[in-house]
CSV table of C-alpha atoms in Angstrom, one decimal:
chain,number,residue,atom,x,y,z
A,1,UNK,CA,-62.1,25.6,-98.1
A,2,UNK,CA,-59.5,28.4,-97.8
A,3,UNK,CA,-56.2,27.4,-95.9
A,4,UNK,CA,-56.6,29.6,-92.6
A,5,UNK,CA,-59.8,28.3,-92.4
A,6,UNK,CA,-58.5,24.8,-92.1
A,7,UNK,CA,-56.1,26.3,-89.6
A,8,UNK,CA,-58.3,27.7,-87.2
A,9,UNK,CA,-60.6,24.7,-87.2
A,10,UNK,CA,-57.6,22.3,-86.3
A,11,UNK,CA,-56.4,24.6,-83.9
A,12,UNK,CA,-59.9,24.3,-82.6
A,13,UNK,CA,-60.1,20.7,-82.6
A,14,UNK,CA,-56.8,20.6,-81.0
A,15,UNK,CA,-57.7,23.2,-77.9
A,16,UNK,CA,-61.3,20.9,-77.2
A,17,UNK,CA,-59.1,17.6,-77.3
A,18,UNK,CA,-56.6,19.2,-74.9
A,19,UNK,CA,-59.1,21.3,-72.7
A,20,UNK,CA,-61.2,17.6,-72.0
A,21,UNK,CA,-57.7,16.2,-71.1
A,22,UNK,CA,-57.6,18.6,-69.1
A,23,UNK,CA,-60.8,18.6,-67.6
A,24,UNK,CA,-60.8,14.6,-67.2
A,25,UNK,CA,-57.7,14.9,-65.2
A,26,UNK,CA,-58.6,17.7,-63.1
A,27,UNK,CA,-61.3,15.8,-61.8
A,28,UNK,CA,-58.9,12.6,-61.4
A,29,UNK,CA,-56.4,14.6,-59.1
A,30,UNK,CA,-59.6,16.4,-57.3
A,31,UNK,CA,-61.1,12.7,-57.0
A,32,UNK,CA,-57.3,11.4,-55.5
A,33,UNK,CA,-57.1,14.3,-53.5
A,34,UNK,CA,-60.5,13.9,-51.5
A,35,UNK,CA,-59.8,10.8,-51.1
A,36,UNK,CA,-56.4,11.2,-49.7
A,37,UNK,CA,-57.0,13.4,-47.1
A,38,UNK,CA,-60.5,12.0,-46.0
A,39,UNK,CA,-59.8,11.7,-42.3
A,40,UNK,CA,-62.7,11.9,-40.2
A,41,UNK,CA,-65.2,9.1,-39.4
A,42,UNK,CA,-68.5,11.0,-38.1
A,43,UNK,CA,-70.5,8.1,-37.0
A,44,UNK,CA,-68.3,7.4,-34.0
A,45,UNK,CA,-71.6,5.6,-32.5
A,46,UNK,CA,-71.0,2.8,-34.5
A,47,UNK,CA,-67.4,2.7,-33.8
A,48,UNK,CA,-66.3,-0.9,-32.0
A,49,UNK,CA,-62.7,-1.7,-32.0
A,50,UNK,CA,-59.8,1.1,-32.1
A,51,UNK,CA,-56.3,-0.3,-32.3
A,52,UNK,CA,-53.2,1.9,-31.6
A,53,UNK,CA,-49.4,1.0,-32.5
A,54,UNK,CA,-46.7,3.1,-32.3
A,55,UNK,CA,-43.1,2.7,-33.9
A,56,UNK,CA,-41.3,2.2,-30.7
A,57,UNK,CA,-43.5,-1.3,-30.5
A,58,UNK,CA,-46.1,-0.2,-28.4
A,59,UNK,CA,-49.7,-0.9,-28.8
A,60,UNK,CA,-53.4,-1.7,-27.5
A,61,UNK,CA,-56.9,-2.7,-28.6
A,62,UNK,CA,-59.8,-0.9,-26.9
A,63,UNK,CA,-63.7,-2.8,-28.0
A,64,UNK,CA,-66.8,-1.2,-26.8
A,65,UNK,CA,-68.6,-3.8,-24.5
A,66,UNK,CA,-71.5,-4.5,-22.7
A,67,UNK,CA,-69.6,-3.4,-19.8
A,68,UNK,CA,-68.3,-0.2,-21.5
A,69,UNK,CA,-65.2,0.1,-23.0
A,70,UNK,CA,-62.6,-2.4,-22.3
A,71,UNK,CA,-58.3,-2.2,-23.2
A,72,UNK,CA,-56.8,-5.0,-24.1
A,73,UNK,CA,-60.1,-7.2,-22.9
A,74,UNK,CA,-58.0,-6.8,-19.2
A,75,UNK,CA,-58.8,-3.1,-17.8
A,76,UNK,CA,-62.1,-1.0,-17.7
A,77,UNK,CA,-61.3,2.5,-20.2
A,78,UNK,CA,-61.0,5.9,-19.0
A,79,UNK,CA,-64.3,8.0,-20.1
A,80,UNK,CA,-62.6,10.6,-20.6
A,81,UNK,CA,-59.7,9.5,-22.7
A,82,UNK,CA,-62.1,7.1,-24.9
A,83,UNK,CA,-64.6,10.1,-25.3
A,84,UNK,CA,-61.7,12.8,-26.5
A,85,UNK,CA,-60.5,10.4,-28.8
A,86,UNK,CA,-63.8,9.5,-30.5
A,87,UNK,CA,-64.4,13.6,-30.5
A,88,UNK,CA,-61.2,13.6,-32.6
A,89,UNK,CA,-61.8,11.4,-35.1
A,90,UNK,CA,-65.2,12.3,-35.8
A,91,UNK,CA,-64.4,16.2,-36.1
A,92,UNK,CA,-60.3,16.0,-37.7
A,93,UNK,CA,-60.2,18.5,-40.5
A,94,UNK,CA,-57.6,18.9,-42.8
A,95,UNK,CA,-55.8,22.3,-42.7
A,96,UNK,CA,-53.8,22.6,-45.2
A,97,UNK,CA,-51.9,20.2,-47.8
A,98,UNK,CA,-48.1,19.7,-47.2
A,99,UNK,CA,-45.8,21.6,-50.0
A,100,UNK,CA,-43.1,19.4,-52.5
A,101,UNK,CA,-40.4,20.7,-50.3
A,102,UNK,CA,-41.9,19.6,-47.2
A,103,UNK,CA,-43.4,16.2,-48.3
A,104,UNK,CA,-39.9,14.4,-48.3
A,105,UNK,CA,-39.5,15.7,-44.8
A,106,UNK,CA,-42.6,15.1,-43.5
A,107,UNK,CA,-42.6,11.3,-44.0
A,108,UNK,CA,-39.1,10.8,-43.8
A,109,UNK,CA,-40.3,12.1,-39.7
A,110,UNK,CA,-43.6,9.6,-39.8
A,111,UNK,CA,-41.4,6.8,-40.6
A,112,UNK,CA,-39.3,6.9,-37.7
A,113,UNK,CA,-42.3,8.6,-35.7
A,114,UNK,CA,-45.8,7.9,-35.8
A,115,UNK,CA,-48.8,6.1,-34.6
A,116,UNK,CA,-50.9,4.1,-36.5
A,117,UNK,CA,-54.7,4.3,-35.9
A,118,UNK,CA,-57.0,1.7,-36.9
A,119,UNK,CA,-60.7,1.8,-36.7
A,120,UNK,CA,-63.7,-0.9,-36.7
A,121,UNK,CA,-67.6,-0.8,-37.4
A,122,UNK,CA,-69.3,-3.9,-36.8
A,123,UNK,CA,-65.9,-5.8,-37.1
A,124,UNK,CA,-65.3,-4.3,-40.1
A,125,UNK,CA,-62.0,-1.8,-40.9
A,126,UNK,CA,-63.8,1.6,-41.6
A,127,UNK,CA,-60.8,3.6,-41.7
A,128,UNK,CA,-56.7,4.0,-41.1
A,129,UNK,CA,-54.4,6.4,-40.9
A,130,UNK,CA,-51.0,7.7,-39.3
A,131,UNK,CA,-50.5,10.2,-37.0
A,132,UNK,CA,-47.3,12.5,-36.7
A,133,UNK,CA,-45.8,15.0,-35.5
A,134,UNK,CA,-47.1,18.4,-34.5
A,135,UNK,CA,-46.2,21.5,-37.0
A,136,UNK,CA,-43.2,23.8,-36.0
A,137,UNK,CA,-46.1,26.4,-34.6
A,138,UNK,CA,-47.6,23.3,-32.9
A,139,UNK,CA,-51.0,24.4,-34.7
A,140,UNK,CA,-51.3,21.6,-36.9
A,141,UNK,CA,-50.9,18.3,-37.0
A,142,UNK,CA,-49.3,15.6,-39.6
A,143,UNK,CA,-51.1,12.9,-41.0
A,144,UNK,CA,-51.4,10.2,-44.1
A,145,UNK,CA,-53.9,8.4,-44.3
A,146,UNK,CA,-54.6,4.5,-45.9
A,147,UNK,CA,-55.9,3.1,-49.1
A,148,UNK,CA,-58.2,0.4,-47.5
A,149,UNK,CA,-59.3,-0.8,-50.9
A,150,UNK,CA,-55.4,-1.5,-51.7
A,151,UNK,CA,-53.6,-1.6,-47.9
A,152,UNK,CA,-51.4,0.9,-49.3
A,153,UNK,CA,-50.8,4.4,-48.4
A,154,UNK,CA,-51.5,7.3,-50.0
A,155,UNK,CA,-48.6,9.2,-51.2
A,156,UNK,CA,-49.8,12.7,-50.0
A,157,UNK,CA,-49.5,13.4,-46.4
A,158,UNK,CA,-51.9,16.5,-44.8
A,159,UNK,CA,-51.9,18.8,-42.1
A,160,UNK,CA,-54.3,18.5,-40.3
A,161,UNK,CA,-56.6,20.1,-37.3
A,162,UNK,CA,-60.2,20.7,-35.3
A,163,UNK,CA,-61.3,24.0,-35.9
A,164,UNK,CA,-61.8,25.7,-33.1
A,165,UNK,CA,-59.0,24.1,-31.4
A,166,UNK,CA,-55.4,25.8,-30.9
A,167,UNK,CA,-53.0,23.0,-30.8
A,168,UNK,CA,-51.7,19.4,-32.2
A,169,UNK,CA,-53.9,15.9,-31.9
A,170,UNK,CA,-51.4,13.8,-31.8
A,171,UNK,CA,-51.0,13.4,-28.2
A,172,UNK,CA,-54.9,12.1,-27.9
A,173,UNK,CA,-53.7,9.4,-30.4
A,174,UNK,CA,-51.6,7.5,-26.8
A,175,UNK,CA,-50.2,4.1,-27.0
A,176,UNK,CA,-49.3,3.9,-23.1
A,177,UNK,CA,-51.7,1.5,-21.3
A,178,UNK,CA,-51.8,3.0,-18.1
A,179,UNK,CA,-53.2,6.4,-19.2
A,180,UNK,CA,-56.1,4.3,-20.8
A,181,UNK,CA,-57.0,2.7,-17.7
A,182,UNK,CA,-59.7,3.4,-15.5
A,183,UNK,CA,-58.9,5.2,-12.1
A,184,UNK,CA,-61.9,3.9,-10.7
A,185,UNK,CA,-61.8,2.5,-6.7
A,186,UNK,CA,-64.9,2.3,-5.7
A,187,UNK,CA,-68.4,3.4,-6.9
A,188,UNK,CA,-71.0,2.4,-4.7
A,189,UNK,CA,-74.3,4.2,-4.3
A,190,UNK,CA,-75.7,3.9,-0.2
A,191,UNK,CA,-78.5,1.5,-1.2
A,192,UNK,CA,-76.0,-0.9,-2.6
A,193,UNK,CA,-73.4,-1.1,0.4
A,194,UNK,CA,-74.3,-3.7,3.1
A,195,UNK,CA,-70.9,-3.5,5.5
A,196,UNK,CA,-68.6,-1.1,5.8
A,197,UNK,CA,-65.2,-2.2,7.5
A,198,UNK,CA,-62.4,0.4,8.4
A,199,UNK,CA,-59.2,-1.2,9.8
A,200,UNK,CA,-56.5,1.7,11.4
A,201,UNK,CA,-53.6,-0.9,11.9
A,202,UNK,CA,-52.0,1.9,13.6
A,203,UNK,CA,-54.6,2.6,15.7
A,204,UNK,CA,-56.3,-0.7,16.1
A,205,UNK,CA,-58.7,0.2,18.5
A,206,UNK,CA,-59.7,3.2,16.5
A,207,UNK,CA,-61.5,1.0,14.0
A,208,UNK,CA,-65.1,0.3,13.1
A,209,UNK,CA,-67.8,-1.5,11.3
A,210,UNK,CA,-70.6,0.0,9.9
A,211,UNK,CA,-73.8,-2.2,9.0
A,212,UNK,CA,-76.5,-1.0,6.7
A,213,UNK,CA,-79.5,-3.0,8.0
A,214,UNK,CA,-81.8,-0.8,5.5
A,215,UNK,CA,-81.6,3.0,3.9
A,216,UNK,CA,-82.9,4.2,7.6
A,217,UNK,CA,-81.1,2.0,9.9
A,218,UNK,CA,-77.7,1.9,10.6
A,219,UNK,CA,-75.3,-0.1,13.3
A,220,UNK,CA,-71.4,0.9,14.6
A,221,UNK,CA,-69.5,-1.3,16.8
A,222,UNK,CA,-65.8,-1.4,17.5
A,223,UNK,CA,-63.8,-3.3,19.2
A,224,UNK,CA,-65.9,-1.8,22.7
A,225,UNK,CA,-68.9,-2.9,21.2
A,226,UNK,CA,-71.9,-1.2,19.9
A,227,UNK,CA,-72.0,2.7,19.5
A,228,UNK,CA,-74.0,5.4,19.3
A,229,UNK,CA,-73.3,7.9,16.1
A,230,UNK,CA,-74.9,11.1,15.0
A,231,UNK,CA,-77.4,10.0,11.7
A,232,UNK,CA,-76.8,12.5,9.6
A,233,UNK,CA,-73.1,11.9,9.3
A,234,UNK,CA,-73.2,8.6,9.2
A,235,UNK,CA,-75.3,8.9,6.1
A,236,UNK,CA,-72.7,11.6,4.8
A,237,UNK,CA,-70.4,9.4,5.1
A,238,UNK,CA,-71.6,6.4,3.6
A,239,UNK,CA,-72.6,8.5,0.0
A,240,UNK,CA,-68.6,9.2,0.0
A,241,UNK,CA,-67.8,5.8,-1.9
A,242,UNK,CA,-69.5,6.6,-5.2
A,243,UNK,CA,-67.2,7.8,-8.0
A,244,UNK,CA,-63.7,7.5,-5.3
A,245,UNK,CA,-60.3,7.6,-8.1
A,246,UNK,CA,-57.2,7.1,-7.8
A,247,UNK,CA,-55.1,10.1,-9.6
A,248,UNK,CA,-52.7,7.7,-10.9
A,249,UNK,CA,-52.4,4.2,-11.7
A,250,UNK,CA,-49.0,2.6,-11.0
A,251,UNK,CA,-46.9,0.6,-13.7
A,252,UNK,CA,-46.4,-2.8,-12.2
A,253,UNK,CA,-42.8,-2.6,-13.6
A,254,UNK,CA,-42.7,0.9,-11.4
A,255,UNK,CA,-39.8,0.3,-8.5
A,256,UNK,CA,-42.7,1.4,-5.8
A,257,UNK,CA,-45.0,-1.4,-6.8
A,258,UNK,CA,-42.4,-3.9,-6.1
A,259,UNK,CA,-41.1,-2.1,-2.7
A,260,UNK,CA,-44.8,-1.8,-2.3
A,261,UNK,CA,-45.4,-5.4,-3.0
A,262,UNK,CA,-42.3,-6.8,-1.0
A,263,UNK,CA,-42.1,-5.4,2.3
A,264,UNK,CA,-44.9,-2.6,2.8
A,265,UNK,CA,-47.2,-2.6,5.0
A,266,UNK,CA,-50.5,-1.1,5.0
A,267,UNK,CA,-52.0,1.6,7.6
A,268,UNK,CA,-55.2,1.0,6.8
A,269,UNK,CA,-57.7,-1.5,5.3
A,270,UNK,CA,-61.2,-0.6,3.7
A,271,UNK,CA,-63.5,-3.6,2.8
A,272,UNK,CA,-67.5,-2.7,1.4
A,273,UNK,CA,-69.7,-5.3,1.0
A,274,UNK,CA,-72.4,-4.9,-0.9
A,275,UNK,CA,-76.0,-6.2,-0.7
A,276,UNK,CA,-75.2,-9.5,-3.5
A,277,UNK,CA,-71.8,-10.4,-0.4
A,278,UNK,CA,-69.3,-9.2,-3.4
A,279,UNK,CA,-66.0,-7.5,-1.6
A,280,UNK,CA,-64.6,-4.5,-2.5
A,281,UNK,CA,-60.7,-4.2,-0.5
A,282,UNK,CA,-58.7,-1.2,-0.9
A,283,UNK,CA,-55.6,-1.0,1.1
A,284,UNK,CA,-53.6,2.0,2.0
A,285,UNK,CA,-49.8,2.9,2.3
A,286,UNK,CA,-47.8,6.0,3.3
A,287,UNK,CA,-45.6,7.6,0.8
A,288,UNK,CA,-42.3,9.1,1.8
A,289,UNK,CA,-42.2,13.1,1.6
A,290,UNK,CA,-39.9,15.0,-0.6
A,291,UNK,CA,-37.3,17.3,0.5
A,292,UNK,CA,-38.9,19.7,-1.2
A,293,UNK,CA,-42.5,19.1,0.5
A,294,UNK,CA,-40.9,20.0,3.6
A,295,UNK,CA,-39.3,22.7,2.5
A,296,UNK,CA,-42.4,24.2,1.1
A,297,UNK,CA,-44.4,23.4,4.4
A,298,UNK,CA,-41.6,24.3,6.6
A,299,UNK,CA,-42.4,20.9,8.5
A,300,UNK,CA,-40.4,17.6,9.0
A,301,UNK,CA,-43.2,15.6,8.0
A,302,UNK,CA,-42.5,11.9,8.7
A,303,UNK,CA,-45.1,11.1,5.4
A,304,UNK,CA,-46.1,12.7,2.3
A,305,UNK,CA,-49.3,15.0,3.3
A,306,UNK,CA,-50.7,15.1,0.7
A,307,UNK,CA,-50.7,11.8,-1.1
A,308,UNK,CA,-50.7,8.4,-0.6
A,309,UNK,CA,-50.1,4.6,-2.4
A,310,UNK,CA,-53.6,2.5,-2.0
A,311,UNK,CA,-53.8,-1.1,-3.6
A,312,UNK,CA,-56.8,-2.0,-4.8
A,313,UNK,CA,-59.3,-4.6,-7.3
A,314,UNK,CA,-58.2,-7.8,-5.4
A,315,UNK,CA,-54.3,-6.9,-4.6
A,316,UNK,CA,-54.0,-6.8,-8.4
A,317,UNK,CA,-53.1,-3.2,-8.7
A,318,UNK,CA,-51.4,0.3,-7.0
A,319,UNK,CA,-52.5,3.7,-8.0
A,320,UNK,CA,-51.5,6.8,-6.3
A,321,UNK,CA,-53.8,9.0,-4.3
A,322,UNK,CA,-54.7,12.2,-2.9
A,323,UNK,CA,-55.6,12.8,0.7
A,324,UNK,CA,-58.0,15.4,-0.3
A,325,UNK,CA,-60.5,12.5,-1.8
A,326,UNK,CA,-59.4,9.9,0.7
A,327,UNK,CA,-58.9,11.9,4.4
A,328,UNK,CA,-63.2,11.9,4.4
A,329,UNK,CA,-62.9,8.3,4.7
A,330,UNK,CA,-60.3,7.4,6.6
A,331,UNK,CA,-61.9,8.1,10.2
A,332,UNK,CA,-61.4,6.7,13.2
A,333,UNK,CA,-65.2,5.9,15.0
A,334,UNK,CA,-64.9,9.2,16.5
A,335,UNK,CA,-66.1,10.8,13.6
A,336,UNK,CA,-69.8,9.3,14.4
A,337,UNK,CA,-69.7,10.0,17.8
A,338,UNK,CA,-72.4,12.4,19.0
A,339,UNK,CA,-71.7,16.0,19.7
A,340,UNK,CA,-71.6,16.7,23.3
C-alpha cells in the first residue's frame, strides 16, 4: 500500500473519530440545553400546591381545595391573581439565551433578587425555578431554572417571555399576602338571604329590617313599625349583595387598622342572615378626605366621598371601599317607600 494512501485513510479515520465526538457532544449540550431552559408546566389542571419565597424573607403557600383555592390554609385566593399566574406558567417561553458577558451579571442580580417558584402535582414537586428581573427594554424576563433530579441549579440562566405579550412576568410571580387575598364581602344570591338588617347609627331612626318570608314576599319595619315599600325595588335591592368587594384589603400592621380598631366608630352596620341562621356583619367607617380631594371638588368635605373603611368576616379584617359599590346599599327605609 503506497504511503499517501495510508495518509489519506488515517486522515479519514481521524475526521469520522472527531466528527462522532462531535456529534455525541452536540447532542449532549442540545440535551442540557432543553433541559435547562424547560420552563413551562402545561397541565396547570393538575397543579395543587404553589409556593412563593422571595429573598427579602417573604413567602406563601396557595393549595387548591374543595373550597377553591386557599393562601396559607387562612384566606380564600383571589381568582384573578391565582388564574394569571397558572396562565403564566403554563404558556412561559424562553426568548432568548443570556450571552457569556451577561451570564455573570445576570445571576450576580438573581442572587440578591429573585423569587423562587415551587410547583406541586398530586403532592409531588413537578417543577422549580427562579424568577428575576425584567430586561433593560422590560421585554423579557430572567430566569434559571432547577435540576429536580439533583436540587441543584442549572448553570445557564434564560430570558424569557409569553408571546404575544409586551412586557416582564415577574411581577405575576408576588410574595405579598394581601394582594393574594380575596376581596370578597358578601355573595349572596336573593333565595339565600333570610334577614336583612341596616343600622344608620347616625341616623338611628333611619334604619330597617328587611325579612324575606319567600322569593315573592317581603316584610320592612323600622323602628315605627311595619311599612309599605314599592316591590320592585325591594327586589332590586336585595340582588345587590352578590359578588360585593372591597378594592383593598388592609394590612393589619397598617396604622388605620389599629386607629380603626382602637377608637373608631362605625356609621353603619349591615347583618344578612341567610336561610341555614349563618351571619354575615360588615361594618362601615368614614375615611378622612385629602387636601387634595377637596381641592379637586372645590368642596370642604367633612369625609372622603368617594371611599370608605368597612370591617368585615367576623371583626377579623378591614378592607377599603368605594362608595360607588356600596352607596346602593346603604339606604335609609326611604328608599322603599312608595312613589307618591
Amino acid at each position: 500500500m503506497k504511503k499517501s494512501t495510508i495518509v489519506i485513510l488515517t486522515f479519514l479515520v481521524a475526521l469520522t473519530g472527531f466528527s462522532i465526538y462531535v456529534y455525541k457532544n452536540k447532542s449532549k449540550t442540545t440535551t442540557i440545553d432543553k433541559e435547562a431552559s424547560d420552563f413551562k408546566y402545561k397541565d396547570t389542571a393538575a397543579v395543587d400546591k404553589i409556593f412563593l419565597a422571595d429573598k427579602e424573607g417573604k413567602q406563601l403557600l396557595v393549595e387548591r381545595t374543595a373550597n377553591g383555592w386557599m393562601l396559607d390554609c387562612k384566606f380564600h385566593v383571589r381568582p384573578d391573581v391565582i388564574e394569571l399566574l397558572l396562565y403564566t406558567i403554563s404558556s412561559v417561553e424562553v426568548k432568548s439565551p443570556v450571552s457569556k458577558l451577561g451570564k455573570t451579571s445576570a445571576i450576580k442580580i438573581m442572587s440578591a433578587k429573585s423569587t423562587k417558584i415551587e410547583i406541586y402535582s398530586k403532592g409531588k414537586k413537578v417543577k422549580q425555578y427562579f424568577v428575576g428581573h425584567p430586561t433593560q427594554d422590560h421585554t423579557g424576563t430572567f430566569m434559571l431554572l432547577t435540576n429536580l433530579e439533583t436540587d441543584e441549579n442549572y448553570e445557564e440562566p434564560f430570558i424569557t417571555h409569553i408571546p404575544g405579550f409586551e412586557g416582564f412576568l415577574s411581577t405575576r410571580y408576588n410574595t405579598n399576602e394581601i394582594d393574594w387575598r380575596d376581596r370578597l364581602l358578601i355573595n349572596l344570591r336573593p333565595p339565600q338571604i333570610k334577614q336583612i338588617k341596616m343600622e344608620l347609627h347616625e341616623m338611628p331612626d333611619s334604619s330597617f329590617v328587611i325579612d324575606l318570608f319567600s322569593m315573592q314576599r317581603f316584610g320592612l319595619k323600622t323602628k315605627k313599625g311595619n311599612l309599605q315599600f314599592e316591590e320592585d325595588r325591594m327586589k332590586q335591592y336585595i340582588a345587590y349583595f352578590q359578588n360585593v368587594n372591597c378594592e383593598i384589603v388592609l394590612d393589619k400592621k397598617d396604622h388605620v387598622v389599629d386607629s380603626l380598631s382602637k377608637s373608631a366608630l362605625p356609621f353603619a352596620t349591615l347583618t344578612l342572615i341567610d336561610r341555614n341562621n349563618n351571619s354575615t356583619v360588615c361594618e362601615f367607617f368614614h375615611k378622612q378626605p385629602s387636601a387634595s380631594k377637596n381641592a379637586e371638588y372645590a368642596v370642604e368635605y367633612k369625609y372622603d366621598p368617594d371611599n370608605l373603611f368597612v370591617k368585615y368576616n367576623n371583626g377579623k379584617d378591614y378592607g377599603m371601599a368605594q362608595f360607588y359599590v356600596f352607596g346602593k346599599i346603604l339606604q335609609t327605609y326611604n328608599y322603599f317607600l312608595p312613589i307618591k
